[in-house]
PDB file of C-alpha atoms in Angstrom:
ATOM      1  CA  GLN A   1      10.001   8.136 -11.404  1.00 84.00           C
ATOM      2  CA  VAL A   2       7.629   5.615  -9.954  1.00 93.00           C
ATOM      3  CA  ASP A   3       3.887   4.795 -10.937  1.00 96.00           C
ATOM      4  CA  VAL A   4       1.635   2.960  -8.950  1.00 97.00           C
ATOM      5  CA  VAL A   5      -1.685   1.207  -9.822  1.00 97.00           C
ATOM      6  CA  GLU A   6      -4.469  -0.361  -7.607  1.00 97.00           C
ATOM      7  CA  SER A   7      -7.061  -2.592  -7.806  1.00 97.00           C
ATOM      8  CA  GLY A   8      -8.839  -5.993  -5.922  1.00 97.00           C
ATOM      9  CA  GLY A   9     -11.638  -3.865  -4.240  1.00 97.00           C
ATOM     10  CA  GLY A  10     -14.626  -4.635  -4.087  1.00 97.00           C
ATOM     11  CA  LEU A  11     -17.626  -5.480  -1.853  1.00 98.00           C
ATOM     12  CA  VAL A  12     -17.630  -7.767   0.425  1.00 98.00           C
ATOM     13  CA  GLN A  13     -19.596  -9.354   3.821  1.00 98.00           C
ATOM     14  CA  PRO A  14     -18.437  -9.106   7.369  1.00 98.00           C
ATOM     15  CA  GLY A  15     -16.403 -11.590   7.808  1.00 98.00           C
ATOM     16  CA  GLY A  16     -14.838 -12.186   4.585  1.00 98.00           C
ATOM     17  CA  SER A  17     -11.809 -11.604   2.646  1.00 98.00           C
ATOM     18  CA  LEU A  18      -9.861  -9.497  -0.244  1.00 98.00           C
ATOM     19  CA  ARG A  19      -6.877  -9.156  -1.699  1.00 98.00           C
ATOM     20  CA  LEU A  20      -5.345  -5.931  -2.818  1.00 98.00           C
ATOM     21  CA  SER A  21      -2.539  -5.463  -6.030  1.00 98.00           C
ATOM     22  CA  CYS A  22      -0.101  -2.213  -6.134  1.00 98.00           C
ATOM     23  CA  VAL A  23       2.108  -2.678  -9.210  1.00 98.00           C
ATOM     24  CA  ALA A  24       4.849  -0.375  -9.532  1.00 97.00           C
ATOM     25  CA  SER A  25       6.420   1.021 -12.749  1.00 96.00           C
ATOM     26  CA  GLY A  26       9.266   2.894 -14.054  1.00 94.00           C
ATOM     27  CA  ARG A  27      12.319   3.430 -12.091  1.00 92.00           C
ATOM     28  CA  THR A  28      11.223   0.435  -9.574  1.00 92.00           C
ATOM     29  CA  ALA A  29      15.096   0.040  -8.469  1.00 91.00           C
ATOM     30  CA  SER A  30      15.025   3.214  -6.506  1.00 93.00           C
ATOM     31  CA  LEU A  31      12.620   1.719  -4.290  1.00 94.00           C
ATOM     32  CA  SER A  32      13.093   1.875  -0.604  1.00 94.00           C
ATOM     33  CA  SER A  33       9.486   0.967   0.859  1.00 95.00           C
ATOM     34  CA  MET A  34       5.908   0.197  -0.639  1.00 96.00           C
ATOM     35  CA  GLY A  35       2.880   0.541   1.396  1.00 97.00           C
ATOM     36  CA  TRP A  36      -1.331   0.634   1.098  1.00 98.00           C
ATOM     37  CA  TYR A  37      -3.022   3.597   3.318  1.00 98.00           C
ATOM     38  CA  ARG A  38      -6.651   4.439   3.602  1.00 98.00           C
ATOM     39  CA  GLN A  39      -9.372   6.729   3.819  1.00 98.00           C
ATOM     40  CA  ALA A  40     -13.200   7.037   5.234  1.00 97.00           C
ATOM     41  CA  PRO A  41     -15.227   9.730   4.088  1.00 93.00           C
ATOM     42  CA  GLY A  42     -14.955  12.573   6.812  1.00 93.00           C
ATOM     43  CA  LYS A  43     -11.556  11.069   8.323  1.00 96.00           C
ATOM     44  CA  GLN A  44      -8.138  11.480   7.900  1.00 96.00           C
ATOM     45  CA  ARG A  45      -6.050   9.513   5.617  1.00 97.00           C
ATOM     46  CA  GLU A  46      -4.205   6.512   8.067  1.00 97.00           C
ATOM     47  CA  ALA A  47      -1.272   3.627   7.497  1.00 98.00           C
ATOM     48  CA  VAL A  48      -2.352   0.489   7.119  1.00 98.00           C
ATOM     49  CA  ALA A  49       0.609  -1.440   6.402  1.00 98.00           C
ATOM     50  CA  THR A  50       4.181  -1.002   5.020  1.00 97.00           C
ATOM     51  CA  ILE A  51       6.732  -3.321   3.891  1.00 96.00           C
ATOM     52  CA  PRO A  52      10.590  -2.482   2.988  1.00 94.00           C
ATOM     53  CA  THR A  53      11.901  -3.444  -0.160  1.00 90.00           C
ATOM     54  CA  THR A  54      15.062  -4.774   1.596  1.00 82.00           C
ATOM     55  CA  SER A  55      15.400  -7.345   4.636  1.00 73.00           C
ATOM     56  CA  THR A  56      17.085  -4.253   6.457  1.00 76.00           C
ATOM     57  CA  GLY A  57      14.068  -2.748   7.542  1.00 84.00           C
ATOM     58  CA  SER A  58      10.185  -4.323   9.019  1.00 92.00           C
ATOM     59  CA  ILE A  59       7.255  -4.651   8.383  1.00 96.00           C
ATOM     60  CA  ASN A  60       4.453  -2.372  10.310  1.00 97.00           C
ATOM     61  CA  TYR A  61       0.608  -2.653  10.234  1.00 98.00           C
ATOM     62  CA  ALA A  62      -1.979  -0.322  12.142  1.00 98.00           C
ATOM     63  CA  ASP A  63      -2.958  -2.203  15.220  1.00 98.00           C
ATOM     64  CA  SER A  64      -6.690  -2.083  14.387  1.00 97.00           C
ATOM     65  CA  VAL A  65      -5.811  -4.770  11.627  1.00 98.00           C
ATOM     66  CA  LYS A  66      -3.187  -6.654  13.069  1.00 97.00           C
ATOM     67  CA  GLY A  67      -4.258 -10.503  13.260  1.00 97.00           C
ATOM     68  CA  ARG A  68      -6.004  -9.836  10.418  1.00 98.00           C
ATOM     69  CA  PHE A  69      -4.296  -8.162   7.138  1.00 98.00           C
ATOM     70  CA  THR A  70      -0.979  -9.242   5.697  1.00 98.00           C
ATOM     71  CA  ILE A  71       0.815  -7.047   3.166  1.00 98.00           C
ATOM     72  CA  SER A  72       3.384  -9.132   1.002  1.00 96.00           C
ATOM     73  CA  ARG A  73       5.626  -8.314  -2.070  1.00 94.00           C
ATOM     74  CA  ASP A  74       6.610  -9.903  -4.959  1.00 94.00           C
ATOM     75  CA  SER A  75       9.820  -8.263  -5.993  1.00 89.00           C
ATOM     76  CA  ALA A  76      10.250  -9.909  -9.759  1.00 91.00           C
ATOM     77  CA  LYS A  77       6.813  -8.581 -10.288  1.00 93.00           C
ATOM     78  CA  ASN A  78       7.143  -5.293  -8.606  1.00 93.00           C
ATOM     79  CA  THR A  79       4.027  -5.744  -7.121  1.00 96.00           C
ATOM     80  CA  VAL A  80       2.712  -5.153  -3.511  1.00 97.00           C
ATOM     81  CA  TYR A  81      -0.047  -6.925  -1.952  1.00 98.00           C
ATOM     82  CA  LEU A  82      -2.746  -6.390   1.437  1.00 98.00           C
ATOM     83  CA  GLN A  83      -4.358  -9.613   2.233  1.00 98.00           C
ATOM     84  CA  MET A  84      -7.292  -8.979   4.302  1.00 98.00           C
ATOM     85  CA  ASN A  85      -8.771 -11.195   5.982  1.00 98.00           C
ATOM     86  CA  ASN A  86     -11.759 -10.976   8.880  1.00 98.00           C
ATOM     87  CA  LEU A  87     -13.164  -7.440   7.258  1.00 98.00           C
ATOM     88  CA  LYS A  88     -14.982  -5.472   9.356  1.00 98.00           C
ATOM     89  CA  PRO A  89     -17.840  -2.524   8.372  1.00 98.00           C
ATOM     90  CA  GLU A  90     -15.190  -0.257  10.076  1.00 97.00           C
ATOM     91  CA  ASP A  91     -12.446  -1.206   7.561  1.00 98.00           C
ATOM     92  CA  THR A  92     -14.625   0.820   4.768  1.00 98.00           C
ATOM     93  CA  ALA A  93     -12.732   3.217   2.659  1.00 98.00           C
ATOM     94  CA  LEU A  94     -10.942   4.060  -0.190  1.00 98.00           C
ATOM     95  CA  TYR A  95      -7.493   2.433  -0.482  1.00 98.00           C
ATOM     96  CA  TYR A  96      -3.814   3.744  -1.715  1.00 98.00           C
ATOM     97  CA  CYS A  97      -0.846   2.420  -2.608  1.00 98.00           C
ATOM     98  CA  ASN A  98       1.890   4.738  -1.833  1.00 97.00           C
ATOM     99  CA  ALA A  99       5.739   4.260  -2.862  1.00 97.00           C
ATOM    100  CA  VAL A 100       8.547   5.479  -1.369  1.00 96.00           C
ATOM    101  CA  GLY A 101      12.007   5.839  -2.650  1.00 94.00           C
ATOM    102  CA  THR A 102      15.063   7.864  -3.478  1.00 93.00           C
ATOM    103  CA  VAL A 103      16.687   8.181  -7.005  1.00 90.00           C
ATOM    104  CA  TYR A 104      20.653   8.649  -7.422  1.00 87.00           C
ATOM    105  CA  GLY A 105      22.062  10.789  -9.929  1.00 73.00           C
ATOM    106  CA  SER A 106      24.942   8.612 -11.738  1.00 70.00           C
ATOM    107  CA  GLY A 107      27.875  11.142 -11.921  1.00 70.00           C
ATOM    108  CA  ALA A 108      28.209  14.818 -10.799  1.00 68.00           C
ATOM    109  CA  ALA A 109      25.705  16.645 -12.569  1.00 69.00           C
ATOM    110  CA  VAL A 110      22.669  15.036 -11.351  1.00 76.00           C
ATOM    111  CA  ILE A 111      21.276  15.405  -7.886  1.00 84.00           C
ATOM    112  CA  PRO A 112      19.914  12.700  -6.239  1.00 88.00           C
ATOM    113  CA  TYR A 113      15.900  13.123  -5.053  1.00 90.00           C
ATOM    114  CA  ASP A 114      13.363  11.266  -2.998  1.00 93.00           C
ATOM    115  CA  TYR A 115       9.988  10.731  -4.222  1.00 94.00           C
ATOM    116  CA  ASN A 116       6.894  10.106  -2.246  1.00 96.00           C
ATOM    117  CA  THR A 117       4.372   8.580  -4.604  1.00 97.00           C
ATOM    118  CA  TRP A 118       0.339   7.656  -4.422  1.00 97.00           C
ATOM    119  CA  GLY A 119      -1.970   5.664  -6.448  1.00 98.00           C
ATOM    120  CA  GLN A 120      -5.501   6.722  -6.910  1.00 97.00           C
ATOM    121  CA  GLY A 121      -7.033   4.208  -4.990  1.00 98.00           C
ATOM    122  CA  THR A 122      -9.249   1.096  -5.397  1.00 98.00           C
ATOM    123  CA  GLN A 123     -12.243   1.283  -3.304  1.00 98.00           C
ATOM    124  CA  VAL A 124     -13.022  -0.975  -0.436  1.00 98.00           C
ATOM    125  CA  THR A 125     -16.758  -1.389   1.274  1.00 98.00           C
ATOM    126  CA  VAL A 126     -17.834  -3.920   3.686  1.00 98.00           C
ATOM    127  CA  SER A 127     -21.719  -4.105   3.984  1.00 96.00           C
ATOM    128  CA  ALA A 128     -23.699  -6.982   4.960  1.00 91.00           C
TER     129      ALA A 128
END
């Protein structure tokens, strides 16, 4: 399967910037998309941005981060980045990396299966 590890979180002042990184390992050729989600205390986990691994899909952003956040991918390094600019206190949350894909069997003896993998999260705190 595919595993993901996040890094890059920290404490930043309002208006500042951070870049999060997510490194995927394992059967990375099976990936269909990767993305970032976040969850603040007392709130539901929400999608921030997603990016497909092929050109057939589209990049999606949450309305609350459009124009401020940018998701990108380095296919050679199996890494997805989230560049966060003009950060606001309401952006404070635990940010999770997500990986989605399908493993296809090579032969009739193997049944294809879908997976949805989450990292452990990296904390982003925006405070003056």
